[in-house]
Amino acid sequence: MMNHDETVKKSFKEQAEKFATYHMSKTEYTDYLIRKCDAKGSEHALEVAAGTCICGRALAAYVKDITCLDMSEEMLAQGKKFAAESHIENICFKTGKAEELPYEAETFDLVITRLSFHHFADPCKPFQEMQRVLKKGGKLIVWDMEAAEEPLRKIDDKIEKMRDPSHTRILSRAEFEAMFQNDFILQCQETTSVPVNLTSWMELTGTPKAVQKEITELMEADIAGDTKTGFSPYIKEPQIMFDHRWLLLIGTKK
């Protein structure tokens, strides 16, 4: 049986080539995030669990330099390819784990991570590591999915894990805020609805057809008024859609 790290690597190895063209990579979301970062151009920045370095590549033009770290070599390879195609020169790439960042304390002025926490077995550990390598007065930027209301969290996470076995658990706003509470001043807490096509969402992760069918039936039952899934699916002819809730938190380290 694979451990969790191996499961994550396997999942994202399969997603690597498709990931950069998926809806979560749309420039409208990335551009919004970069504006919210409000970088000044002098920052040494780090993107943690960077994947194909979507944020890092976009942020590069606004900081002094940026390092993109991920434990999937295949995802980083895609990031390197796109960075080279865009002639981005102030970017570097590092294979490594969010739980064990290979940097000294207070190395970076800005640390960013996007859609990563629901893949961590112990979310507190990577958060503590990002806090550790961030300078006092630096910014930590987390953009991740926000959990469904409590009665539906279990089924919501179950479906997410059916679709992608590397999924662990989506955190609530309160859980994210608790991690920031003691050592950060929170400057931003915003939730954005991101429309998702059910079929494309499952195809990205190579979800087996039998599991895709099971998930689709659960969504159809929810739409018909039966058991709720936490996804609040709806029909946008001729496809089943749902809205992911993305929570953006920006904190300044005390």
Coordinates of N, CA and C in Angstrom, one line a residue:
M1 N 0.8 -1.2 0.0 CA 0.0 0.0 0.0 C 0.9 1.3 0.0
M2 N 0.5 2.2 -0.8 CA 1.3 3.5 -0.9 C 1.1 4.3 0.3
N3 N 2.1 5.1 0.8 CA 1.9 6.0 1.8 C 1.3 7.3 1.2
H4 N 1.0 8.3 2.0 CA 0.3 9.5 1.4 C 1.2 10.2 0.5
D5 N 2.5 10.4 0.8 CA 3.3 11.1 -0.2 C 3.4 10.4 -1.5
E6 N 3.4 9.1 -1.5 CA 3.5 8.4 -2.8 C 2.1 8.5 -3.5
T7 N 1.0 8.6 -2.8 CA -0.3 8.8 -3.4 C -0.3 10.2 -4.1
V8 N 0.2 11.2 -3.4 CA 0.2 12.5 -4.0 C 1.1 12.6 -5.2
K9 N 2.3 12.0 -5.2 CA 3.1 12.0 -6.3 C 2.5 11.3 -7.5
K10 N 1.9 10.2 -7.3 CA 1.2 9.4 -8.4 C 0.1 10.2 -9.0
S11 N -0.7 10.9 -8.1 CA -1.8 11.6 -8.6 C -1.4 12.8 -9.5
F12 N -0.4 13.5 -9.0 CA 0.0 14.7 -9.8 C 1.0 14.4 -11.0
K13 N 1.6 13.2 -11.0 CA 2.3 12.8 -12.1 C 1.3 12.6 -13.3
E14 N 0.1 12.0 -13.0 CA -0.9 11.8 -14.0 C -1.6 13.1 -14.4
Q15 N -1.6 14.1 -13.5 CA -2.3 15.4 -13.9 C -1.4 16.4 -14.6
A16 N -0.1 16.2 -14.5 CA 0.9 17.2 -14.8 C 0.7 17.9 -16.2
E17 N 0.5 17.1 -17.2 CA 0.4 17.7 -18.6 C -0.9 18.4 -18.8
K18 N -2.0 18.0 -18.1 CA -3.3 18.6 -18.2 C -3.5 19.8 -17.3
F19 N -2.8 19.8 -16.2 CA -3.1 20.7 -15.1 C -3.1 22.2 -15.5
A20 N -2.1 22.6 -16.4 CA -1.9 24.0 -16.7 C -3.0 24.6 -17.6
T21 N -3.8 23.7 -18.2 CA -4.9 24.1 -19.1 C -6.3 24.0 -18.4
Y22 N -6.3 23.5 -17.2 CA -7.5 23.3 -16.5 C -8.1 24.6 -16.0
H23 N -9.4 24.6 -15.6 CA -10.0 25.9 -15.3 C -9.4 26.6 -14.1
M24 N -8.8 25.8 -13.2 CA -8.2 26.4 -12.0 C -6.9 27.2 -12.4
S25 N -6.5 27.1 -13.6 CA -5.3 27.9 -14.1 C -5.7 29.1 -14.9
K26 N -7.0 29.4 -15.0 CA -7.4 30.6 -15.8 C -6.8 31.9 -15.3
T27 N -6.4 32.7 -16.2 CA -5.6 33.9 -15.8 C -6.5 34.9 -15.0
E28 N -7.8 34.8 -15.1 CA -8.6 35.7 -14.4 C -8.5 35.5 -12.9
Y29 N -8.3 34.3 -12.5 CA -8.1 34.0 -11.0 C -6.7 34.3 -10.6
T30 N -5.7 33.9 -11.5 CA -4.3 34.2 -11.1 C -4.1 35.7 -11.1
D31 N -4.6 36.4 -12.0 CA -4.4 37.9 -12.1 C -5.0 38.5 -10.8
Y32 N -6.1 38.0 -10.4 CA -6.7 38.6 -9.2 C -5.9 38.3 -8.0
L33 N -5.3 37.1 -7.9 CA -4.5 36.7 -6.8 C -3.2 37.6 -6.7
I34 N -2.6 37.8 -7.9 CA -1.4 38.6 -7.9 C -1.7 40.1 -7.5
R35 N -2.8 40.6 -7.9 CA -3.2 42.0 -7.5 C -3.3 42.0 -6.0
K36 N -3.9 41.0 -5.4 CA -4.1 41.0 -3.9 C -2.7 40.8 -3.2
C37 N -1.8 40.2 -3.8 CA -0.4 40.1 -3.2 C 0.2 41.4 -3.0
D38 N 0.0 42.4 -3.9 CA 0.5 43.7 -3.7 C 2.0 43.7 -3.5
A39 N 2.7 42.9 -4.3 CA 4.2 42.9 -4.2 C 4.8 44.2 -4.7
K40 N 5.9 44.6 -4.1 CA 6.6 45.8 -4.3 C 7.8 45.8 -5.3
G41 N 8.2 44.5 -5.6 CA 9.3 44.4 -6.6 C 10.6 44.0 -5.9
S42 N 10.7 44.1 -4.6 CA 11.9 43.8 -3.9 C 11.9 42.5 -3.2
E43 N 10.8 41.8 -3.3 CA 10.7 40.6 -2.4 C 11.4 39.3 -3.0
H44 N 12.0 38.6 -2.0 CA 12.4 37.2 -2.3 C 11.2 36.3 -1.9
A45 N 10.6 35.7 -2.9 CA 9.3 35.0 -2.7 C 9.5 33.5 -2.9
L46 N 8.6 32.8 -2.3 CA 8.5 31.3 -2.3 C 7.1 30.8 -2.6
E47 N 7.0 30.0 -3.6 CA 5.7 29.3 -3.8 C 5.8 27.9 -3.3
V48 N 5.0 27.5 -2.3 CA 5.0 26.1 -1.7 C 3.9 25.3 -2.3
A49 N 4.3 24.0 -2.5 CA 3.4 23.0 -3.2 C 3.0 23.7 -4.5
A50 N 4.0 24.1 -5.3 CA 3.8 25.0 -6.4 C 3.2 24.3 -7.7
G51 N 3.2 23.0 -7.7 CA 2.7 22.3 -8.9 C 3.4 22.7 -10.2
T52 N 2.6 23.2 -11.1 CA 3.2 23.8 -12.4 C 3.6 25.2 -12.3
C53 N 3.6 25.7 -11.0 CA 4.2 27.1 -10.8 C 3.3 28.2 -11.4
I54 N 2.0 28.0 -11.4 CA 1.1 28.9 -11.9 C 1.2 30.3 -11.2
C55 N 1.2 30.3 -9.9 CA 1.4 31.5 -9.1 C 2.8 32.1 -9.3
G56 N 3.8 31.2 -9.2 CA 5.2 31.7 -9.2 C 5.5 32.3 -10.6
R57 N 5.0 31.8 -11.7 CA 5.3 32.3 -13.0 C 4.6 33.7 -13.1
A58 N 3.4 33.8 -12.6 CA 2.7 35.1 -12.7 C 3.2 36.1 -11.8
L59 N 3.7 35.7 -10.6 CA 4.2 36.6 -9.6 C 5.6 37.1 -9.9
A60 N 6.4 36.4 -10.8 CA 7.8 36.7 -11.0 C 8.0 38.1 -11.5
A61 N 7.1 38.6 -12.3 CA 7.3 40.0 -12.8 C 7.1 41.1 -11.7
Y62 N 6.7 40.7 -10.5 CA 6.4 41.7 -9.5 C 7.3 41.5 -8.3
V63 N 8.2 40.6 -8.3 CA 9.1 40.4 -7.2 C 10.6 40.4 -7.7
K64 N 11.5 40.4 -6.7 CA 12.9 40.3 -7.2 C 13.3 39.0 -7.7
D65 N 12.8 37.9 -7.0 CA 13.0 36.5 -7.4 C 12.0 35.6 -6.7
I66 N 11.8 34.5 -7.3 CA 10.8 33.5 -6.7 C 11.4 32.1 -6.9
T67 N 11.2 31.3 -5.8 CA 11.5 29.9 -5.8 C 10.2 29.1 -5.8
C68 N 10.1 28.1 -6.7 CA 8.9 27.3 -6.7 C 9.3 25.9 -6.2
L69 N 8.6 25.4 -5.1 CA 8.9 24.1 -4.5 C 7.7 23.2 -4.6
D70 N 8.0 22.0 -5.0 CA 7.0 21.0 -5.1 C 7.6 19.6 -5.0
M71 N 6.9 18.6 -4.5 CA 7.5 17.3 -4.5 C 7.2 16.4 -5.7
S72 N 6.5 17.0 -6.7 CA 6.2 16.3 -7.9 C 7.2 16.8 -9.0
E73 N 8.1 16.0 -9.4 CA 9.1 16.4 -10.4 C 8.4 16.7 -11.8
E74 N 7.3 15.9 -12.0 CA 6.6 16.1 -13.3 C 5.9 17.4 -13.4
M75 N 5.3 17.8 -12.2 CA 4.6 19.1 -12.2 C 5.6 20.2 -12.3
L76 N 6.7 20.1 -11.6 CA 7.8 21.2 -11.8 C 8.3 21.2 -13.2
A77 N 8.4 20.1 -13.8 CA 8.9 20.1 -15.2 C 8.1 20.9 -16.1
Q78 N 6.7 20.8 -15.9 CA 5.8 21.6 -16.7 C 6.0 23.1 -16.4
G79 N 6.2 23.4 -15.1 CA 6.5 24.8 -14.7 C 7.7 25.4 -15.3
K80 N 8.8 24.6 -15.4 CA 10.0 25.0 -16.0 C 9.8 25.2 -17.5
K81 N 9.1 24.4 -18.1 CA 8.8 24.5 -19.6 C 8.1 25.8 -19.9
F82 N 7.1 26.1 -19.1 CA 6.3 27.3 -19.4 C 7.1 28.5 -19.0
A83 N 7.9 28.5 -18.0 CA 8.7 29.6 -17.6 C 9.7 29.9 -18.7
A84 N 10.3 28.9 -19.3 CA 11.3 29.1 -20.3 C 10.6 29.7 -21.6
E85 N 9.4 29.2 -21.9 CA 8.7 29.7 -23.0 C 8.3 31.2 -22.8
S86 N 8.1 31.6 -21.6 CA 7.8 33.0 -21.3 C 9.0 33.9 -21.0
H87 N 10.2 33.3 -21.1 CA 11.4 34.0 -20.8 C 11.5 34.6 -19.5
I88 N 11.0 33.8 -18.5 CA 11.1 34.3 -17.1 C 12.5 33.8 -16.5
E89 N 13.2 34.8 -16.1 CA 14.6 34.5 -15.7 C 14.8 34.6 -14.2
N90 N 13.9 35.2 -13.4 CA 14.1 35.4 -12.0 C 13.4 34.3 -11.2
I91 N 13.3 33.1 -11.7 CA 12.6 32.0 -11.1 C 13.5 30.8 -11.0
C92 N 13.4 30.0 -9.9 CA 14.1 28.8 -9.8 C 13.2 27.7 -9.2
F93 N 13.6 26.5 -9.3 CA 12.7 25.3 -9.0 C 13.4 24.4 -8.1
K94 N 12.6 23.9 -7.1 CA 13.2 23.0 -6.1 C 12.3 21.9 -5.8
T95 N 12.8 20.6 -5.8 CA 12.0 19.5 -5.4 C 12.1 19.4 -3.9
G96 N 10.9 19.3 -3.3 CA 10.9 19.2 -1.8 C 9.5 19.2 -1.2
K97 N 9.4 18.9 0.0 CA 8.2 18.8 0.7 C 7.8 20.0 1.5
A98 N 6.5 20.4 1.5 CA 6.0 21.5 2.3 C 6.3 21.3 3.8
E99 N 6.3 20.1 4.2 CA 6.4 19.8 5.6 C 7.9 19.9 6.1
E100 N 8.8 20.0 5.2 CA 10.2 20.1 5.5 C 10.9 21.1 4.5
L101 N 10.6 22.3 4.6 CA 11.2 23.3 3.7 C 12.7 23.4 3.9
P102 N 13.5 23.3 2.9 CA 14.9 23.3 3.0 C 15.6 24.7 3.0
Y103 N 15.0 25.5 3.9 CA 15.5 26.9 4.0 C 15.7 27.3 5.4
E104 N 16.6 28.3 5.6 CA 16.8 28.8 6.9 C 15.5 29.7 7.4
A105 N 15.4 29.9 8.7 CA 14.3 30.7 9.2 C 14.5 32.1 8.6
E106 N 13.3 32.7 8.4 CA 13.2 34.1 7.9 C 14.0 34.4 6.6
T107 N 13.8 33.5 5.7 CA 14.5 33.7 4.4 C 13.8 34.5 3.4
F108 N 12.4 34.4 3.4 CA 11.6 35.0 2.3 C 10.7 36.1 2.8
D109 N 10.5 37.1 1.9 CA 9.6 38.2 2.2 C 8.1 37.9 1.9
L110 N 7.9 36.9 1.1 CA 6.6 36.6 0.7 C 6.5 35.1 0.4
V111 N 5.5 34.4 1.0 CA 5.3 33.0 0.8 C 3.9 32.8 0.4
I112 N 3.7 32.0 -0.7 CA 2.4 31.8 -1.2 C 2.1 30.3 -1.5
T113 N 0.9 29.9 -1.3 CA 0.5 28.5 -1.6 C -0.9 28.5 -2.1
R114 N -1.2 27.7 -3.1 CA -2.5 27.7 -3.7 C -3.0 26.3 -3.9
L115 N -4.2 26.1 -3.4 CA -4.9 24.8 -3.6 C -4.0 23.6 -3.1
S116 N -3.4 23.8 -1.9 CA -2.5 22.7 -1.4 C -3.0 22.1 -0.1
F117 N -3.6 22.8 0.7 CA -3.9 22.3 2.1 C -4.7 21.1 2.1
H118 N -5.6 20.9 1.1 CA -6.5 19.8 1.1 C -5.8 18.5 0.6
H119 N -4.5 18.6 0.4 CA -3.6 17.5 0.1 C -2.7 17.1 1.2
F120 N -2.6 17.9 2.2 CA -1.7 17.7 3.3 C -2.3 16.7 4.4
A121 N -1.5 15.8 4.8 CA -1.9 14.8 5.8 C -2.1 15.6 7.2
D122 N -1.2 16.5 7.5 CA -1.2 17.3 8.7 C -1.0 18.7 8.3
P123 N -2.1 19.5 8.1 CA -2.0 20.8 7.6 C -1.2 21.8 8.5
C124 N -1.1 21.5 9.8 CA -0.4 22.4 10.7 C 1.1 22.4 10.4
K125 N 1.7 21.3 10.0 CA 3.1 21.2 9.8 C 3.6 22.1 8.6
P126 N 3.0 22.0 7.4 CA 3.4 22.9 6.4 C 3.1 24.4 6.7
F127 N 2.1 24.6 7.4 CA 1.8 26.0 7.8 C 2.9 26.5 8.7
Q128 N 3.3 25.7 9.7 CA 4.4 26.1 10.6 C 5.7 26.3 9.8
E129 N 5.9 25.5 8.8 CA 7.1 25.6 8.0 C 7.1 26.9 7.2
M130 N 6.0 27.3 6.6 CA 5.9 28.5 5.8 C 6.1 29.7 6.8
Q131 N 5.5 29.6 8.0 CA 5.7 30.7 8.9 C 7.2 30.8 9.3
R132 N 7.8 29.7 9.5 CA 9.2 29.7 9.9 C 10.1 30.4 8.9
V133 N 10.0 30.1 7.6 CA 10.9 30.6 6.6 C 10.5 32.1 6.2
L134 N 9.4 32.6 6.7 CA 8.9 33.9 6.3 C 9.6 34.9 7.3
K135 N 10.0 36.1 6.8 CA 10.6 37.1 7.6 C 9.5 37.8 8.4
K136 N 9.9 38.4 9.5 CA 8.9 39.2 10.3 C 8.5 40.4 9.4
G137 N 7.2 40.7 9.3 CA 6.7 41.7 8.4 C 6.4 41.2 7.0
G138 N 6.8 40.0 6.8 CA 6.5 39.4 5.4 C 5.1 38.9 5.3
K139 N 4.7 38.6 4.1 CA 3.3 38.1 3.9 C 3.2 36.7 3.6
L140 N 2.2 36.0 4.2 CA 1.8 34.6 3.9 C 0.5 34.7 3.2
I141 N 0.4 34.1 2.0 CA -0.8 34.1 1.2 C -1.2 32.7 1.0
V142 N -2.4 32.4 1.4 CA -3.0 31.0 1.3 C -4.3 31.2 0.5
W143 N -4.4 30.4 -0.6 CA -5.7 30.4 -1.3 C -6.0 28.9 -1.5
D144 N -7.1 28.5 -0.9 CA -7.5 27.1 -0.9 C -9.0 27.0 -0.8
M145 N -9.4 25.8 -1.0 CA -10.9 25.5 -0.9 C -11.4 25.7 0.5
E146 N -12.6 26.1 0.7 CA -13.2 26.3 2.0 C -14.2 25.1 2.1
A147 N -14.3 24.5 3.3 CA -15.1 23.4 3.6 C -16.6 23.7 3.5
A148 N -17.4 22.7 3.2 CA -18.8 22.9 3.2 C -19.3 23.0 4.6
E149 N -20.6 23.4 4.7 CA -21.2 23.5 6.1 C -21.1 22.1 6.8
E150 N -20.9 22.2 8.1 CA -20.6 21.0 8.9 C -21.4 19.7 8.6
P151 N -22.7 19.7 8.5 CA -23.4 18.5 8.2 C -23.0 17.8 6.9
L152 N -22.4 18.6 6.0 CA -22.1 18.0 4.7 C -20.6 17.8 4.4
R153 N -19.8 18.2 5.4 CA -18.4 18.1 5.2 C -17.9 16.7 4.9
K154 N -18.5 15.7 5.6 CA -18.0 14.3 5.4 C -18.3 13.8 4.0
I155 N -19.5 14.0 3.5 CA -19.8 13.5 2.1 C -19.0 14.3 1.1
D156 N -18.8 15.6 1.3 CA -18.1 16.5 0.4 C -16.6 15.9 0.3
D157 N -16.0 15.7 1.4 CA -14.6 15.1 1.4 C -14.6 13.7 0.8
K158 N -15.6 12.9 1.1 CA -15.6 11.6 0.5 C -15.6 11.6 -1.0
I159 N -16.5 12.5 -1.6 CA -16.5 12.6 -3.1 C -15.2 13.1 -3.6
E160 N -14.6 14.1 -2.9 CA -13.3 14.7 -3.4 C -12.3 13.5 -3.4
K161 N -12.3 12.7 -2.4 CA -11.3 11.6 -2.3 C -11.6 10.5 -3.3
M162 N -12.9 10.3 -3.6 CA -13.2 9.3 -4.7 C -12.6 9.8 -6.0
R163 N -12.7 11.1 -6.3 CA -12.2 11.7 -7.5 C -10.7 11.7 -7.5
D164 N -10.0 12.0 -6.4 CA -8.6 12.1 -6.3 C -8.1 11.6 -5.0
P165 N -7.5 10.4 -4.9 CA -7.1 9.7 -3.7 C -6.1 10.6 -2.9
S166 N -5.4 11.6 -3.5 CA -4.5 12.4 -2.8 C -5.2 13.4 -1.9
H167 N -6.5 13.6 -2.1 CA -7.2 14.5 -1.2 C -7.3 14.0 0.2
T168 N -7.2 14.9 1.1 CA -7.3 14.6 2.6 C -8.6 15.1 3.1
R169 N -8.6 16.4 3.4 CA -9.7 17.1 4.0 C -9.7 18.6 3.8
I170 N -10.8 19.1 3.4 CA -10.9 20.6 3.2 C -11.1 21.2 4.5
L171 N -10.3 22.3 4.8 CA -10.4 23.0 6.0 C -11.5 24.1 6.0
S172 N -12.0 24.3 7.1 CA -13.0 25.4 7.3 C -12.3 26.8 7.4
R173 N -13.1 27.8 7.2 CA -12.6 29.2 7.5 C -12.0 29.3 8.9
A174 N -12.8 28.7 9.9 CA -12.3 28.8 11.3 C -11.0 28.1 11.5
E175 N -10.8 27.0 10.8 CA -9.6 26.2 11.0 C -8.4 27.0 10.4
F176 N -8.6 27.6 9.2 CA -7.5 28.4 8.6 C -7.2 29.6 9.5
E177 N -8.3 30.3 10.0 CA -8.0 31.5 10.8 C -7.3 31.1 12.1
A178 N -7.6 29.9 12.6 CA -6.9 29.5 13.9 C -5.4 29.4 13.7
M179 N -5.0 28.9 12.5 CA -3.5 28.8 12.2 C -2.9 30.1 12.1
F180 N -3.6 31.1 11.6 CA -3.0 32.5 11.4 C -3.0 33.3 12.8
Q181 N -3.9 32.8 13.7 CA -4.3 33.7 14.8 C -3.2 34.3 15.6
N182 N -2.2 33.4 16.1 CA -1.3 33.9 17.1 C -0.1 34.8 16.5
D183 N 0.3 34.4 15.3 CA 1.6 35.0 14.8 C 1.4 35.9 13.6
F184 N 0.2 36.1 13.2 CA -0.1 37.0 12.0 C -1.2 38.0 12.2
I185 N -1.1 39.1 11.5 CA -2.2 40.0 11.4 C -2.9 39.7 10.1
L186 N -4.1 39.3 10.1 CA -4.9 38.9 8.9 C -5.3 40.2 8.2
Q187 N -5.0 40.4 7.0 CA -5.4 41.5 6.2 C -6.5 41.3 5.2
C188 N -6.7 40.0 4.9 CA -7.6 39.6 3.9 C -8.2 38.3 4.2
Q189 N -9.6 38.2 4.1 CA -10.3 36.9 4.2 C -11.5 37.0 3.2
E190 N -11.3 36.4 2.1 CA -12.3 36.5 1.0 C -12.7 35.1 0.5
T191 N -13.9 34.9 0.2 CA -14.4 33.7 -0.5 C -14.8 34.0 -1.9
T192 N -14.4 33.2 -2.9 CA -14.7 33.4 -4.3 C -15.4 32.1 -4.8
S193 N -16.5 32.2 -5.5 CA -17.1 31.0 -6.1 C -16.5 30.8 -7.5
V194 N -16.0 29.6 -7.7 CA -15.3 29.2 -8.9 C -16.1 28.1 -9.6
P195 N -16.8 28.4 -10.7 CA -17.6 27.3 -11.4 C -16.7 26.2 -11.9
V196 N -17.2 25.0 -11.8 CA -16.4 23.8 -12.1 C -17.3 22.9 -13.0
N197 N -16.8 22.4 -14.1 CA -17.5 21.4 -14.9 C -17.2 20.0 -14.3
L198 N -18.2 19.3 -14.0 CA -18.0 18.0 -13.3 C -17.2 17.0 -14.1
T199 N -17.5 16.9 -15.4 CA -16.8 16.0 -16.2 C -15.3 16.3 -16.4
S200 N -15.0 17.6 -16.6 CA -13.6 18.1 -16.8 C -12.8 17.9 -15.5
W201 N -13.5 18.1 -14.4 CA -12.9 18.0 -13.0 C -12.5 16.5 -12.8
M202 N -13.3 15.6 -13.2 CA -12.9 14.2 -13.0 C -11.9 13.7 -14.0
E203 N -12.0 14.2 -15.2 CA -11.0 13.8 -16.2 C -9.6 14.3 -15.9
L204 N -9.5 15.4 -15.3 CA -8.2 16.0 -14.9 C -7.4 14.9 -14.1
T205 N -8.0 14.3 -13.2 CA -7.4 13.4 -12.3 C -7.4 11.9 -12.8
G206 N -7.9 11.7 -14.0 CA -8.0 10.3 -14.5 C -8.8 9.4 -13.6
T207 N -9.9 10.0 -13.0 CA -10.8 9.2 -12.2 C -11.3 8.0 -13.0
P208 N -11.3 6.8 -12.5 CA -11.8 5.6 -13.2 C -13.3 5.8 -13.6
K209 N -13.6 5.3 -14.8 CA -14.9 5.5 -15.3 C -16.0 5.1 -14.4
A210 N -15.8 3.9 -13.7 CA -16.8 3.4 -12.8 C -17.0 4.4 -11.6
V211 N -16.0 5.0 -11.2 CA -16.1 6.0 -10.1 C -16.7 7.3 -10.6
Q212 N -16.3 7.7 -11.8 CA -17.0 8.9 -12.4 C -18.5 8.7 -12.5
K213 N -18.9 7.5 -12.8 CA -20.3 7.2 -12.9 C -21.0 7.3 -11.5
E214 N -20.3 6.8 -10.5 CA -20.9 6.8 -9.2 C -21.0 8.3 -8.7
I215 N -19.9 9.1 -8.9 CA -20.0 10.5 -8.5 C -21.1 11.2 -9.3
T216 N -21.2 11.0 -10.6 CA -22.2 11.6 -11.4 C -23.6 11.3 -10.9
E217 N -23.8 10.1 -10.5 CA -25.1 9.7 -9.9 C -25.4 10.4 -8.6
L218 N -24.4 10.5 -7.8 CA -24.6 11.3 -6.5 C -25.0 12.7 -6.8
M219 N -24.3 13.3 -7.8 CA -24.7 14.7 -8.2 C -26.1 14.8 -8.7
E220 N -26.4 13.9 -9.6 CA -27.8 13.9 -10.2 C -28.8 13.7 -9.1
A221 N -28.6 12.9 -8.1 CA -29.5 12.7 -7.0 C -29.7 14.0 -6.2
D222 N -28.6 14.7 -6.0 CA -28.6 16.0 -5.3 C -29.4 17.0 -6.0
I223 N -29.2 17.1 -7.3 CA -30.0 18.0 -8.2 C -31.5 17.7 -8.1
A224 N -31.8 16.4 -8.0 CA -33.2 15.9 -8.0 C -33.8 16.1 -6.7
G225 N -33.1 16.6 -5.7 CA -33.7 16.8 -4.4 C -33.5 15.7 -3.3
D226 N -32.6 14.7 -3.7 CA -32.4 13.6 -2.8 C -31.2 14.0 -1.9
T227 N -30.4 13.0 -1.5 CA -29.3 13.3 -0.6 C -28.3 14.3 -1.1
K228 N -28.0 15.3 -0.2 CA -27.1 16.4 -0.5 C -25.7 15.9 -0.5
T229 N -24.9 16.5 -1.4 CA -23.5 16.2 -1.5 C -22.5 17.2 -0.9
G230 N -23.0 18.4 -0.6 CA -22.1 19.5 -0.2 C -21.6 20.3 -1.4
F231 N -21.8 19.8 -2.6 CA -21.3 20.5 -3.8 C -22.4 21.5 -4.4
S232 N -23.6 21.4 -4.0 CA -24.7 22.2 -4.6 C -24.6 22.2 -6.1
P233 N -24.7 21.0 -6.7 CA -24.5 20.9 -8.2 C -25.8 21.5 -8.9
Y234 N -25.6 21.9 -10.1 CA -26.6 22.4 -10.9 C -26.4 22.1 -12.4
I235 N -27.4 22.2 -13.2 CA -27.3 22.0 -14.6 C -27.1 23.3 -15.4
K236 N -26.0 23.3 -16.2 CA -25.8 24.3 -17.2 C -25.7 23.6 -18.5
E237 N -26.8 23.6 -19.2 CA -27.0 22.7 -20.4 C -25.7 22.6 -21.3
P238 N -25.3 21.4 -21.6 CA -26.0 20.1 -21.1 C -25.2 19.4 -20.0
Q239 N -24.4 20.2 -19.3 CA -23.4 19.7 -18.3 C -23.8 19.9 -16.9
I240 N -23.3 19.0 -16.0 CA -23.5 19.2 -14.5 C -22.3 20.1 -14.1
M241 N -22.6 21.1 -13.3 CA -21.7 22.1 -12.8 C -21.8 22.1 -11.3
F242 N -20.8 22.7 -10.6 CA -20.9 23.0 -9.2 C -19.9 24.2 -9.0
D243 N -20.0 24.8 -7.9 CA -19.1 25.9 -7.5 C -18.2 25.6 -6.4
H244 N -16.9 25.6 -6.6 CA -16.0 25.4 -5.5 C -15.9 26.8 -4.8
R245 N -15.7 26.7 -3.5 CA -15.5 27.9 -2.7 C -14.0 28.1 -2.4
W246 N -13.4 29.1 -2.9 CA -12.0 29.4 -2.7 C -11.8 30.5 -1.7
L247 N -11.1 30.2 -0.6 CA -10.9 31.1 0.5 C -9.5 31.7 0.4
L248 N -9.4 33.0 0.3 CA -8.1 33.7 0.2 C -7.8 34.3 1.6
L249 N -6.7 34.0 2.2 CA -6.2 34.6 3.4 C -4.8 35.2 3.2
I250 N -4.7 36.4 3.6 CA -3.3 37.1 3.5 C -3.0 37.6 4.9
G251 N -1.9 37.2 5.5 CA -1.5 37.6 6.8 C -0.1 38.1 6.8
T252 N 0.2 39.2 7.6 CA 1.5 39.7 7.8 C 2.1 39.1 9.1
K253 N 3.3 38.6 9.0 CA 3.9 38.0 10.2 C 4.3 39.0 11.2
K254 N 3.9 38.8 12.4 CA 4.2 39.8 13.5 C 5.7 39.7 13.8

